[in-house]
Amino acid sequence: MKFIIGIGGVTNGGKTTLTNRLLKTLPNCCVVHQDDFFKKPDQIEVGEDGFRQWDVITALDMEAMINTVKGWQENPVKFARSHGVSLSPEAEEAGSEEKGIHILIVEGFLIYNYKPLIDVYDKCFYISIPYEECKRRRSTRTYTVPDPAGLFDGHVWPMYLKHRKEMEDNCDRIEYLDGMTSKEEIYNKVYETINNSLLNSL
C-alpha cells in the first residue's frame, strides 16, 4: 500500500522539523523536499518588485520534482534503497511494494500550487504562522543565497499571500495547522491523523 502526504506551509513555519520527526516514526517513509528543486540563481528572473523571484513556482524545476515522485510511486522499495532509507524486514523481503505500507512525504512551500502534484496526495497538511513571527524566524535563518534588504516585505510575504489564496482555490482537502502551537502538539496531531487514515485504508 502506498500513501503520499503533503506538508506545505509558509516559509519558516516548521515544515522540515515536522517532516524530519515523521520520517523517524512512520514505517518505510521517504521524503521529497521541494527546496531541492530550485533552479540555479542565474536562472531566477528579477521581477517588477526589483527582487529575484525565488518565491514563485517558475523558480523550481517542477517537472523534475514530479518525476521524482513518480519514481517513488513506480517502485518505493528501490527509491527507499537509493535514498538510504532503511525498510522494515517485511518490506525488504517482499522486494516490491506488494507488502506493507510505503509512505512518501512531499514537503515544501508551493506543493499545493502545481496541478499535477495536487492530484497525488492522500493527505494534505499546511502550517501557517502570522506575519510578525514569520519575519522574526526568517531573520534568524542563514540561506545559501542571503536575503537582500527588504526581500521579506517586498517579495516573500506578498508572494505567500498570493499563493495561499491560489492554493485555497485549487485544493479543498487541506488540513491547516497552527505553527504557533508547540512542535510536539503539531506532530501529535499530524501523526494521529495519518495513523487513522492508514488504518481506514487497510
Short mmCIF file of C-alpha atoms in Angstrom, two decimals:
data_model
loop_
_atom_site.label_atom_id
_atom_site.label_comp_id
_atom_site.label_asym_id
_atom_site.label_seq_id
_atom_site.Cartn_x
_atom_site.Cartn_y
_atom_site.Cartn_z
CA MET A 1 0.00 0.00 0.00
CA LYS A 2 1.31 3.44 -0.96
CA PHE A 3 0.41 6.64 0.85
CA ILE A 4 1.53 10.18 -0.04
CA ILE A 5 1.46 13.03 2.47
CA GLY A 6 1.83 16.69 1.58
CA ILE A 7 3.38 19.00 4.19
CA GLY A 8 3.15 22.55 2.94
CA GLY A 9 3.36 25.88 4.65
CA VAL A 10 4.71 29.37 4.87
CA THR A 11 8.48 29.91 4.90
CA ASN A 12 9.98 29.10 8.32
CA GLY A 13 6.66 27.67 9.50
CA GLY A 14 8.12 24.37 10.76
CA LYS A 15 7.62 22.08 7.72
CA THR A 16 11.07 20.50 7.82
CA THR A 17 11.01 20.00 11.60
CA LEU A 18 7.68 18.16 11.34
CA THR A 19 8.83 16.16 8.29
CA ASN A 20 12.05 15.01 9.99
CA ARG A 21 10.11 13.85 13.04
CA LEU A 22 7.61 11.90 10.90
CA LEU A 23 10.44 10.31 8.91
CA LYS A 24 11.74 8.78 12.14
CA THR A 25 8.38 7.40 13.27
CA LEU A 26 6.44 6.37 10.15
CA PRO A 27 7.22 2.97 8.56
CA ASN A 28 9.14 2.77 5.25
CA CYS A 29 8.99 6.52 4.89
CA CYS A 30 10.80 8.58 2.25
CA VAL A 31 10.76 12.32 1.56
CA VAL A 32 10.92 14.67 -1.42
CA HIS A 33 11.92 18.23 -0.44
CA GLN A 34 10.72 20.91 -2.85
CA ASP A 35 13.72 23.09 -1.92
CA ASP A 36 15.98 20.54 -3.66
CA PHE A 37 14.43 21.58 -6.99
CA PHE A 38 15.30 25.27 -7.05
CA LYS A 39 16.89 26.37 -10.31
CA LYS A 40 20.35 27.94 -10.31
CA PRO A 41 20.49 31.62 -9.16
CA ASP A 42 21.33 32.82 -12.70
CA GLN A 43 18.09 31.21 -13.96
CA ILE A 44 15.94 33.16 -11.50
CA GLU A 45 14.37 36.24 -13.07
CA VAL A 46 14.26 39.67 -11.47
CA GLY A 47 10.64 40.76 -11.13
CA GLU A 48 8.85 44.10 -11.19
CA ASP A 49 9.37 44.31 -7.43
CA GLY A 50 13.13 44.52 -8.08
CA PHE A 51 13.92 41.16 -6.45
CA ARG A 52 14.96 37.81 -7.86
CA GLN A 53 11.77 35.76 -7.98
CA TRP A 54 12.68 32.87 -5.64
CA ASP A 55 9.19 32.53 -4.13
CA VAL A 56 7.30 31.60 -7.29
CA ILE A 57 6.66 28.25 -8.98
CA THR A 58 8.84 29.10 -12.01
CA ALA A 59 11.90 29.25 -9.70
CA LEU A 60 11.53 25.48 -9.27
CA ASP A 61 12.04 22.61 -11.68
CA MET A 62 8.60 21.16 -11.03
CA GLU A 63 8.87 18.62 -13.83
CA ALA A 64 11.92 17.06 -12.17
CA MET A 65 10.06 17.08 -8.86
CA ILE A 66 7.03 15.30 -10.34
CA ASN A 67 9.35 12.74 -11.97
CA THR A 68 10.96 12.07 -8.59
CA VAL A 69 7.53 11.47 -7.02
CA LYS A 70 6.62 9.19 -9.95
CA GLY A 71 9.86 7.27 -9.39
CA TRP A 72 8.75 6.57 -5.83
CA GLN A 73 5.24 5.59 -7.00
CA GLU A 74 6.66 3.12 -9.52
CA ASN A 75 8.97 1.40 -7.04
CA PRO A 76 9.01 2.63 -3.42
CA VAL A 77 11.41 -0.14 -2.33
CA LYS A 78 14.01 0.79 -4.95
CA PHE A 79 13.50 4.50 -4.20
CA ALA A 80 13.99 3.93 -0.45
CA ARG A 81 17.16 1.93 -1.01
CA SER A 82 18.64 4.52 -3.35
CA HIS A 83 17.92 7.23 -0.77
CA GLY A 84 19.42 5.31 2.14
CA VAL A 85 16.10 4.71 3.88
CA SER A 86 16.00 1.55 5.99
CA LEU A 87 12.93 -0.56 5.32
CA SER A 88 11.05 -2.90 7.61
CA PRO A 89 12.08 -6.60 7.30
CA GLU A 90 8.66 -7.30 5.79
CA ALA A 91 9.16 -4.73 3.02
CA GLU A 92 12.77 -5.85 2.44
CA GLU A 93 11.73 -9.49 1.99
CA ALA A 94 8.89 -8.65 -0.34
CA GLY A 95 11.31 -6.87 -2.66
CA SER A 96 8.39 -4.97 -4.16
CA GLU A 97 5.56 -2.82 -2.89
CA GLU A 98 3.15 -5.73 -2.58
CA LYS A 99 3.61 -5.99 1.16
CA GLY A 100 3.42 -3.46 3.94
CA ILE A 101 2.88 0.26 3.86
CA HIS A 102 5.12 2.64 1.95
CA ILE A 103 4.88 6.34 2.75
CA LEU A 104 6.17 9.36 0.87
CA ILE A 105 6.23 12.86 2.36
CA VAL A 106 6.30 15.73 -0.13
CA GLU A 107 7.46 18.85 1.70
CA GLY A 108 7.68 22.45 0.52
CA PHE A 109 6.26 25.95 0.35
CA LEU A 110 4.44 25.63 -3.00
CA ILE A 111 3.41 21.98 -3.08
CA TYR A 112 -0.29 22.84 -3.49
CA ASN A 113 0.24 25.33 -6.33
CA TYR A 114 1.08 22.90 -9.11
CA LYS A 115 -1.85 20.95 -10.51
CA PRO A 116 -0.08 17.66 -11.42
CA LEU A 117 1.21 17.43 -7.85
CA ILE A 118 -2.11 18.23 -6.12
CA ASP A 119 -3.61 15.03 -7.51
CA VAL A 120 -1.07 12.68 -5.91
CA TYR A 121 -1.70 13.42 -2.20
CA ASP A 122 -3.66 11.11 0.07
CA LYS A 123 -3.38 13.61 2.94
CA CYS A 124 -2.63 17.34 2.84
CA PHE A 125 -1.32 19.49 5.71
CA TYR A 126 -0.41 23.18 5.75
CA ILE A 127 1.38 25.06 8.54
CA SER A 128 0.82 28.78 8.88
CA ILE A 129 2.24 31.41 11.22
CA PRO A 130 1.43 35.13 11.42
CA TYR A 131 3.42 37.84 9.62
CA GLU A 132 5.42 39.10 12.63
CA GLU A 133 6.52 35.62 13.72
CA CYS A 134 7.36 34.62 10.16
CA LYS A 135 9.50 37.74 9.67
CA ARG A 136 11.26 37.14 13.01
CA ARG A 137 12.05 33.49 12.21
CA ARG A 138 13.17 34.32 8.67
CA SER A 139 15.63 36.92 10.01
CA THR A 140 17.38 34.27 12.15
CA ARG A 141 17.95 31.87 9.24
CA THR A 142 21.08 31.71 7.05
CA TYR A 143 20.47 30.90 3.41
CA THR A 144 22.92 29.83 0.70
CA VAL A 145 21.79 32.92 -1.20
CA PRO A 146 21.35 35.53 1.59
CA ASP A 147 18.15 37.60 1.66
CA PRO A 148 18.76 41.11 0.29
CA ALA A 149 17.39 44.01 2.38
CA GLY A 150 13.63 44.39 2.07
CA LEU A 151 13.08 40.96 0.47
CA PHE A 152 10.63 39.73 3.10
CA ASP A 153 8.20 42.66 2.83
CA GLY A 154 8.85 43.31 -0.84
CA HIS A 155 8.63 39.77 -2.19
CA VAL A 156 8.40 36.84 0.26
CA TRP A 157 5.24 37.85 2.17
CA PRO A 158 3.27 39.28 -0.81
CA MET A 159 4.00 36.07 -2.77
CA TYR A 160 2.95 33.95 0.21
CA LEU A 161 -0.42 35.74 0.38
CA LYS A 162 -0.93 35.42 -3.39
CA HIS A 163 -0.05 31.70 -3.44
CA ARG A 164 -2.06 30.94 -0.34
CA LYS A 165 -5.20 32.30 -2.00
CA GLU A 166 -4.40 30.36 -5.18
CA MET A 167 -3.86 27.20 -3.11
CA GLU A 168 -7.16 27.61 -1.25
CA ASP A 169 -8.94 27.92 -4.62
CA ASN A 170 -7.14 24.85 -6.05
CA CYS A 171 -7.23 22.37 -3.20
CA ASP A 172 -10.06 21.85 -0.73
CA ARG A 173 -8.57 18.83 1.10
CA ILE A 174 -6.01 20.70 3.19
CA GLU A 175 -5.87 20.38 6.95
CA TYR A 176 -4.49 23.61 8.40
CA LEU A 177 -2.07 23.58 11.34
CA ASP A 178 -1.26 26.47 13.63
CA GLY A 179 2.51 26.90 13.57
CA MET A 180 2.35 28.88 16.81
CA THR A 181 1.41 25.79 18.82
CA SER A 182 4.23 23.61 20.14
CA LYS A 183 6.19 21.32 17.78
CA GLU A 184 5.04 18.42 19.94
CA GLU A 185 1.38 19.33 19.54
CA ILE A 186 1.67 19.73 15.75
CA TYR A 187 3.49 16.42 15.43
CA ASN A 188 0.97 14.53 17.62
CA LYS A 189 -1.97 15.89 15.66
CA VAL A 190 -0.46 15.01 12.28
CA TYR A 191 0.79 11.59 13.38
CA GLU A 192 -2.62 10.67 14.76
CA THR A 193 -4.42 11.85 11.59
CA ILE A 194 -2.05 9.86 9.37
CA ASN A 195 -2.37 6.75 11.52
CA ASN A 196 -6.17 6.93 11.40
CA SER A 197 -6.11 7.38 7.61
CA LEU A 198 -3.79 4.39 7.21
CA LEU A 199 -6.00 2.21 9.42
CA ASN A 200 -9.07 3.24 7.44
CA SER A 201 -7.33 2.41 4.16
CA LEU A 202 -6.26 -1.10 5.15
#
